[in-house]
mmCIF file of C-alpha atoms and ligand atoms in Angstrom:
data_model
loop_
_atom_site.group_PDB
_atom_site.id
_atom_site.type_symbol
_atom_site.label_atom_id
_atom_site.label_comp_id
_atom_site.label_asym_id
_atom_site.label_seq_id
_atom_site.Cartn_x
_atom_site.Cartn_y
_atom_site.Cartn_z
ATOM 1 C CA UNK A 1 57.400 -26.617 27.486
ATOM 2 C CA UNK A 2 53.977 -25.015 27.701
ATOM 3 C CA UNK A 3 52.664 -23.647 24.442
ATOM 4 C CA UNK A 4 52.660 -20.052 25.663
ATOM 5 C CA UNK A 5 56.026 -19.878 27.397
ATOM 6 C CA UNK A 6 58.300 -17.010 26.521
ATOM 7 C CA UNK A 7 61.155 -18.083 24.306
ATOM 8 C CA UNK A 8 64.347 -16.467 23.151
ATOM 9 C CA UNK A 9 64.513 -14.897 19.717
ATOM 10 C CA UNK A 10 67.607 -12.662 19.559
ATOM 11 C CA UNK A 11 66.429 -10.231 16.894
ATOM 12 C CA UNK A 12 63.468 -9.295 19.038
ATOM 13 C CA UNK A 13 65.798 -7.973 21.734
ATOM 14 C CA UNK A 14 65.675 -4.465 20.392
ATOM 15 C CA UNK A 15 61.910 -4.498 20.105
ATOM 16 C CA UNK A 16 60.441 -1.201 18.941
ATOM 17 C CA UNK A 17 60.778 1.099 21.933
ATOM 18 C CA UNK A 18 58.594 4.068 22.812
ATOM 19 C CA UNK A 19 61.546 6.175 21.687
ATOM 20 C CA UNK A 20 61.549 4.616 18.210
ATOM 21 C CA UNK A 21 57.854 5.309 18.053
ATOM 22 C CA UNK A 22 58.353 8.934 19.042
ATOM 23 C CA UNK A 23 61.204 9.360 16.574
ATOM 24 C CA UNK A 24 59.052 7.973 13.757
ATOM 25 C CA UNK A 25 56.841 11.067 13.931
ATOM 26 C CA UNK A 26 59.660 12.980 12.281
ATOM 27 C CA UNK A 27 60.866 11.860 8.811
ATOM 28 C CA UNK A 28 64.418 12.844 9.817
ATOM 29 C CA UNK A 29 64.518 10.245 12.578
ATOM 30 C CA UNK A 30 61.940 7.734 11.283
ATOM 31 C CA UNK A 31 63.397 4.199 10.930
ATOM 32 C CA UNK A 32 61.519 3.581 7.659
ATOM 33 C CA UNK A 33 62.620 6.884 6.088
ATOM 34 C CA UNK A 34 66.240 6.029 6.836
ATOM 35 C CA UNK A 35 66.012 2.274 6.213
ATOM 36 C CA UNK A 36 69.500 1.029 5.220
ATOM 37 C CA UNK A 37 69.745 -0.168 1.610
ATOM 38 C CA UNK A 38 70.966 -3.624 2.624
ATOM 39 C CA UNK A 39 67.728 -4.214 4.533
ATOM 40 C CA UNK A 40 65.574 -3.601 1.476
ATOM 41 C CA UNK A 41 64.529 -6.827 -0.257
ATOM 42 C CA UNK A 42 63.029 -5.091 -3.261
ATOM 43 C CA UNK A 43 62.272 -1.518 -4.158
ATOM 44 C CA UNK A 44 60.075 0.048 -6.841
ATOM 45 C CA UNK A 45 59.717 3.754 -7.593
ATOM 46 C CA UNK A 46 57.477 4.549 -4.635
ATOM 47 C CA UNK A 47 57.320 1.439 -2.445
ATOM 48 C CA UNK A 48 59.836 -0.873 -0.824
ATOM 49 C CA UNK A 49 59.776 -4.294 0.762
ATOM 50 C CA UNK A 50 61.668 -5.423 3.825
ATOM 51 C CA UNK A 51 61.674 -8.283 6.306
ATOM 52 C CA UNK A 52 60.221 -7.274 9.670
ATOM 53 C CA UNK A 53 63.147 -7.121 12.092
ATOM 54 C CA UNK A 54 60.776 -8.042 14.913
ATOM 55 C CA UNK A 55 58.740 -10.823 13.272
ATOM 56 C CA UNK A 56 55.480 -12.123 14.747
ATOM 57 C CA UNK A 57 56.104 -15.304 12.794
ATOM 58 C CA UNK A 58 58.284 -16.734 10.034
ATOM 59 C CA UNK A 59 58.256 -14.910 6.723
ATOM 60 C CA UNK A 60 56.872 -11.667 8.173
ATOM 61 C CA UNK A 61 57.325 -8.905 5.573
ATOM 62 C CA UNK A 62 56.598 -5.174 5.536
ATOM 63 C CA UNK A 63 55.444 -3.254 2.445
ATOM 64 C CA UNK A 64 56.290 0.412 2.970
ATOM 65 C CA UNK A 65 55.697 3.612 0.967
ATOM 66 C CA UNK A 66 58.947 5.564 0.531
ATOM 67 C CA UNK A 67 57.125 8.788 1.345
ATOM 68 C CA UNK A 68 56.557 9.490 5.048
ATOM 69 C CA UNK A 69 52.776 9.204 5.342
ATOM 70 C CA UNK A 70 50.718 8.012 8.288
ATOM 71 C CA UNK A 71 47.289 7.327 6.813
ATOM 72 C CA UNK A 72 46.072 5.184 3.912
ATOM 73 C CA UNK A 73 44.115 8.212 2.674
ATOM 74 C CA UNK A 74 47.410 10.099 2.217
ATOM 75 C CA UNK A 75 48.579 7.709 -0.511
ATOM 76 C CA UNK A 76 48.476 8.842 -4.132
ATOM 77 C CA UNK A 77 46.853 6.582 -6.719
ATOM 78 C CA UNK A 78 50.299 5.659 -8.086
ATOM 79 C CA UNK A 79 51.443 4.685 -4.573
ATOM 80 C CA UNK A 80 48.289 2.605 -4.041
ATOM 81 C CA UNK A 81 48.845 0.770 -7.311
ATOM 82 C CA UNK A 82 52.485 0.006 -6.516
ATOM 83 C CA UNK A 83 51.662 -0.921 -2.929
ATOM 84 C CA UNK A 84 49.156 -3.560 -4.001
ATOM 85 C CA UNK A 85 51.454 -4.823 -6.741
ATOM 86 C CA UNK A 86 54.177 -5.143 -4.086
ATOM 87 C CA UNK A 87 51.784 -7.094 -1.841
ATOM 88 C CA UNK A 88 51.052 -9.426 -4.785
ATOM 89 C CA UNK A 89 54.767 -9.850 -5.463
ATOM 90 C CA UNK A 90 55.413 -10.624 -1.778
ATOM 91 C CA UNK A 91 52.675 -13.238 -1.561
ATOM 92 C CA UNK A 92 53.849 -14.833 -4.811
ATOM 93 C CA UNK A 93 57.446 -15.013 -3.529
ATOM 94 C CA UNK A 94 56.402 -16.322 -0.104
ATOM 95 C CA UNK A 95 54.224 -18.992 -1.742
ATOM 96 C CA UNK A 96 57.292 -20.232 -3.587
ATOM 97 C CA UNK A 97 59.538 -19.956 -0.540
ATOM 98 C CA UNK A 98 57.450 -21.384 2.296
ATOM 99 C CA UNK A 99 54.040 -22.459 0.977
ATOM 100 C CA UNK A 100 51.914 -21.009 3.805
ATOM 101 C CA UNK A 101 48.284 -22.035 4.199
ATOM 102 C CA UNK A 102 47.066 -18.458 4.603
ATOM 103 C CA UNK A 103 48.044 -14.846 5.271
ATOM 104 C CA UNK A 104 47.281 -11.865 7.445
ATOM 105 C CA UNK A 105 47.734 -8.696 5.419
ATOM 106 C CA UNK A 106 47.052 -5.301 6.930
ATOM 107 C CA UNK A 107 48.158 -2.210 8.778
ATOM 108 C CA UNK A 108 47.620 -0.692 12.216
ATOM 109 C CA UNK A 109 46.714 2.989 12.369
ATOM 110 C CA UNK A 110 46.509 4.866 15.657
ATOM 111 C CA UNK A 111 47.719 3.951 19.137
ATOM 112 C CA UNK A 112 44.564 2.008 20.000
ATOM 113 C CA UNK A 113 45.180 -0.238 16.989
ATOM 114 C CA UNK A 114 48.701 -1.042 18.174
ATOM 115 C CA UNK A 115 50.516 1.239 15.747
ATOM 116 C CA UNK A 116 54.260 1.016 16.456
ATOM 117 C CA UNK A 117 55.782 3.322 13.835
ATOM 118 C CA UNK A 118 54.136 6.514 12.572
ATOM 119 C CA UNK A 119 55.055 5.700 8.989
ATOM 120 C CA UNK A 120 52.418 3.677 7.185
ATOM 121 C CA UNK A 121 53.402 0.049 6.571
ATOM 122 C CA UNK A 122 51.496 -3.070 5.581
ATOM 123 C CA UNK A 123 52.281 -6.334 7.331
ATOM 124 C CA UNK A 124 52.309 -9.581 5.368
ATOM 125 C CA UNK A 125 52.312 -12.523 7.704
ATOM 126 C CA UNK A 126 52.219 -16.112 6.433
ATOM 127 C CA UNK A 127 49.948 -18.353 8.503
ATOM 128 C CA UNK A 128 49.759 -22.063 9.174
ATOM 129 C CA UNK A 129 47.094 -24.143 10.806
ATOM 130 C CA UNK A 130 47.649 -24.181 14.555
ATOM 131 C CA UNK A 131 50.031 -21.216 14.751
ATOM 132 C CA UNK A 132 49.268 -18.418 17.184
ATOM 133 C CA UNK A 133 51.334 -15.549 15.840
ATOM 134 C CA UNK A 134 48.750 -12.879 15.066
ATOM 135 C CA UNK A 135 46.824 -13.242 18.294
ATOM 136 C CA UNK A 136 49.931 -12.731 20.399
ATOM 137 C CA UNK A 137 51.484 -9.652 18.873
ATOM 138 C CA UNK A 138 53.266 -8.570 22.030
ATOM 139 C CA UNK A 139 54.651 -11.940 23.073
ATOM 140 C CA UNK A 140 57.821 -13.627 21.996
ATOM 141 C CA UNK A 141 57.589 -16.310 19.363
ATOM 142 C CA UNK A 142 60.014 -18.944 18.246
ATOM 143 C CA UNK A 143 61.089 -17.860 14.809
ATOM 144 C CA UNK A 144 63.923 -19.977 13.539
ATOM 145 C CA UNK A 145 64.305 -18.131 10.247
ATOM 146 C CA UNK A 146 66.095 -14.805 10.755
ATOM 147 C CA UNK A 147 64.918 -11.661 8.897
ATOM 148 C CA UNK A 148 68.282 -11.597 7.151
ATOM 149 C CA UNK A 149 68.001 -15.184 5.869
ATOM 150 C CA UNK A 150 64.446 -14.455 4.728
ATOM 151 C CA UNK A 151 65.602 -11.357 2.833
ATOM 152 C CA UNK A 152 68.413 -13.227 1.048
ATOM 153 C CA UNK A 153 66.110 -16.067 -0.050
ATOM 154 C CA UNK A 154 63.340 -13.754 -1.256
ATOM 155 C CA UNK A 155 65.777 -11.559 -3.208
ATOM 156 C CA UNK A 156 66.862 -14.677 -5.108
ATOM 157 C CA UNK A 157 63.278 -15.784 -5.749
ATOM 158 C CA UNK A 158 62.243 -12.303 -6.971
ATOM 159 C CA UNK A 159 65.185 -12.171 -9.353
ATOM 160 C CA UNK A 160 64.994 -15.758 -10.591
ATOM 161 C CA UNK A 161 61.267 -15.559 -11.333
ATOM 162 C CA UNK A 162 61.462 -12.039 -12.800
ATOM 163 C CA UNK A 163 58.755 -10.885 -10.395
ATOM 164 C CA UNK A 164 59.431 -7.163 -10.921
ATOM 165 C CA UNK A 165 58.298 -7.517 -14.518
ATOM 166 C CA UNK A 166 55.479 -9.909 -13.673
ATOM 167 C CA UNK A 167 53.981 -7.435 -11.176
ATOM 168 C CA UNK A 168 54.739 -4.297 -13.136
ATOM 169 C CA UNK A 169 57.137 -2.867 -10.546
HETATM 170 ZN ZN1 ZN B 1 59.101 7.789 7.787
#
Protein backbone atom coordinates (compact mmCIF):
# COMPACT_ATOMS: atom_id res chain seq x y z
CA UNK A 1 0.00 0.00 0.00
CA UNK A 2 1.29 3.44 -0.91
CA UNK A 3 2.33 5.57 2.02
CA UNK A 4 -0.36 8.17 1.41
CA UNK A 5 -3.36 5.96 0.73
CA UNK A 6 -6.53 6.67 2.63
CA UNK A 7 -7.15 4.14 5.36
CA UNK A 8 -10.06 3.33 7.59
CA UNK A 9 -10.13 4.65 11.14
CA UNK A 10 -13.69 4.29 12.49
CA UNK A 11 -13.61 7.09 15.06
CA UNK A 12 -12.81 9.58 12.35
CA UNK A 13 -16.12 8.84 10.64
CA UNK A 14 -17.88 11.64 12.41
CA UNK A 15 -15.14 14.12 11.63
CA UNK A 16 -15.89 17.64 12.83
CA UNK A 17 -18.53 18.92 10.44
CA UNK A 18 -19.19 22.52 9.45
CA UNK A 19 -22.27 22.24 11.66
CA UNK A 20 -20.19 21.32 14.72
CA UNK A 21 -18.00 24.28 13.95
CA UNK A 22 -21.00 26.60 13.70
CA UNK A 23 -22.50 25.22 16.90
CA UNK A 24 -19.23 25.80 18.76
CA UNK A 25 -19.74 29.56 18.45
CA UNK A 26 -22.43 29.26 21.09
CA UNK A 27 -21.48 27.88 24.55
CA UNK A 28 -24.91 26.20 24.73
CA UNK A 29 -24.15 23.99 21.75
CA UNK A 30 -20.33 23.90 21.87
CA UNK A 31 -18.96 20.32 22.08
CA UNK A 32 -16.24 21.33 24.56
CA UNK A 33 -18.65 23.19 26.86
CA UNK A 34 -20.86 20.11 27.03
CA UNK A 35 -18.09 17.50 26.98
CA UNK A 36 -19.42 14.34 28.70
CA UNK A 37 -17.70 13.55 32.01
CA UNK A 38 -16.64 10.08 30.86
CA UNK A 39 -14.58 11.63 28.06
CA UNK A 40 -12.53 13.73 30.45
CA UNK A 41 -9.18 12.13 31.31
CA UNK A 42 -8.33 14.64 34.01
CA UNK A 43 -9.82 17.88 35.20
CA UNK A 44 -8.47 20.70 37.37
CA UNK A 45 -10.38 23.76 38.55
CA UNK A 46 -10.24 25.62 35.24
CA UNK A 47 -8.80 23.23 32.65
CA UNK A 48 -9.57 19.73 31.46
CA UNK A 49 -7.81 17.09 29.41
CA UNK A 50 -9.35 14.77 26.86
CA UNK A 51 -8.27 12.45 24.07
CA UNK A 52 -8.95 13.92 20.63
CA UNK A 53 -11.84 11.93 19.17
CA UNK A 54 -10.46 12.59 15.70
CA UNK A 55 -6.74 11.97 16.26
CA UNK A 56 -4.08 13.04 13.76
CA UNK A 57 -1.86 10.39 15.30
CA UNK A 58 -1.60 8.09 18.30
CA UNK A 59 -1.74 9.71 21.72
CA UNK A 60 -3.31 12.95 20.45
CA UNK A 61 -4.61 14.90 23.46
CA UNK A 62 -6.50 18.18 23.87
CA UNK A 63 -5.97 20.60 26.77
CA UNK A 64 -9.09 22.75 27.07
CA UNK A 65 -10.12 25.68 29.29
CA UNK A 66 -13.52 25.03 30.91
CA UNK A 67 -14.58 28.59 30.12
CA UNK A 68 -15.78 29.22 26.56
CA UNK A 69 -13.04 31.47 25.18
CA UNK A 70 -11.75 31.72 21.63
CA UNK A 71 -8.45 33.58 21.98
CA UNK A 72 -5.32 32.99 24.06
CA UNK A 73 -5.53 36.63 25.15
CA UNK A 74 -8.91 35.91 26.79
CA UNK A 75 -7.34 33.55 29.34
CA UNK A 76 -6.88 34.73 32.92
CA UNK A 77 -3.49 34.29 34.57
CA UNK A 78 -4.88 31.43 36.69
CA UNK A 79 -6.13 29.69 33.52
CA UNK A 80 -2.75 30.17 31.82
CA UNK A 81 -0.95 28.67 34.80
CA UNK A 82 -3.24 25.64 34.94
CA UNK A 83 -3.18 25.23 31.17
CA UNK A 84 0.61 24.99 31.09
CA UNK A 85 0.66 22.72 34.13
CA UNK A 86 -1.85 20.50 32.32
CA UNK A 87 0.39 20.45 29.23
CA UNK A 88 3.31 19.40 31.46
CA UNK A 89 1.20 16.69 33.07
CA UNK A 90 0.11 15.41 29.64
CA UNK A 91 3.64 15.24 28.27
CA UNK A 92 4.85 13.51 31.44
CA UNK A 93 2.06 10.91 31.20
CA UNK A 94 2.58 10.37 27.46
CA UNK A 95 6.33 9.93 28.00
CA UNK A 96 5.55 7.11 30.41
CA UNK A 97 2.87 5.62 28.19
CA UNK A 98 4.37 5.72 24.70
CA UNK A 99 7.85 7.26 24.84
CA UNK A 100 7.53 9.54 21.79
CA UNK A 101 10.61 11.13 20.25
CA UNK A 102 9.02 14.58 20.07
CA UNK A 103 5.80 16.60 20.26
CA UNK A 104 3.74 19.17 18.44
CA UNK A 105 2.01 21.39 20.97
CA UNK A 106 -0.17 24.27 19.87
CA UNK A 107 -3.51 25.72 18.90
CA UNK A 108 -5.18 26.96 15.72
CA UNK A 109 -6.97 30.30 15.88
CA UNK A 110 -9.05 31.61 13.00
CA UNK A 111 -10.38 29.87 9.89
CA UNK A 112 -7.19 30.43 7.90
CA UNK A 113 -5.24 28.56 10.58
CA UNK A 114 -7.55 25.56 10.32
CA UNK A 115 -9.54 26.24 13.47
CA UNK A 116 -12.23 23.56 13.81
CA UNK A 117 -13.97 24.47 17.07
CA UNK A 118 -14.49 28.04 18.29
CA UNK A 119 -13.50 27.08 21.82
CA UNK A 120 -9.80 27.44 22.49
CA UNK A 121 -7.95 24.12 22.79
CA UNK A 122 -4.30 23.11 22.73
CA UNK A 123 -3.29 20.02 20.79
CA UNK A 124 -0.60 17.72 22.16
CA UNK A 125 0.57 15.34 19.50
CA UNK A 126 3.34 12.81 20.13
CA UNK A 127 5.74 12.48 17.19
CA UNK A 128 8.06 9.78 15.93
CA UNK A 129 10.76 9.86 13.33
CA UNK A 130 9.24 9.19 9.92
CA UNK A 131 5.60 9.83 10.85
CA UNK A 132 3.57 12.25 8.76
CA UNK A 133 0.69 13.13 11.05
CA UNK A 134 1.02 16.89 11.47
CA UNK A 135 1.60 17.65 7.82
CA UNK A 136 -1.55 15.83 6.76
CA UNK A 137 -4.15 17.22 9.11
CA UNK A 138 -7.07 16.63 6.78
CA UNK A 139 -6.19 13.12 5.66
CA UNK A 140 -6.98 9.85 7.31
CA UNK A 141 -4.27 8.18 9.33
CA UNK A 142 -3.92 4.69 10.66
CA UNK A 143 -4.31 5.05 14.39
CA UNK A 144 -4.53 1.69 16.05
CA UNK A 145 -4.98 3.06 19.56
CA UNK A 146 -8.53 4.33 20.09
CA UNK A 147 -9.16 7.59 22.00
CA UNK A 148 -11.01 5.55 24.61
CA UNK A 149 -8.11 3.14 25.19
CA UNK A 150 -5.74 6.12 25.40
CA UNK A 151 -7.96 7.81 27.99
CA UNK A 152 -8.17 4.69 30.18
CA UNK A 153 -4.39 4.16 30.15
CA UNK A 154 -3.57 7.81 30.87
CA UNK A 155 -6.09 7.99 33.74
CA UNK A 156 -4.25 5.07 35.36
CA UNK A 157 -0.83 6.66 34.81
CA UNK A 158 -1.98 10.03 36.21
CA UNK A 159 -3.38 8.36 39.31
CA UNK A 160 -0.55 5.90 39.88
CA UNK A 161 2.15 8.56 39.58
CA UNK A 162 0.20 11.17 41.56
CA UNK A 163 0.60 13.64 38.70
CA UNK A 164 -2.11 16.02 39.96
CA UNK A 165 0.02 16.76 43.00
CA UNK A 166 3.28 16.77 41.05
CA UNK A 167 1.95 19.43 38.64
CA UNK A 168 0.01 21.42 41.19
CA UNK A 169 -3.39 20.72 39.62
ZN1 LIG B 1 -17.30 26.07 24.41
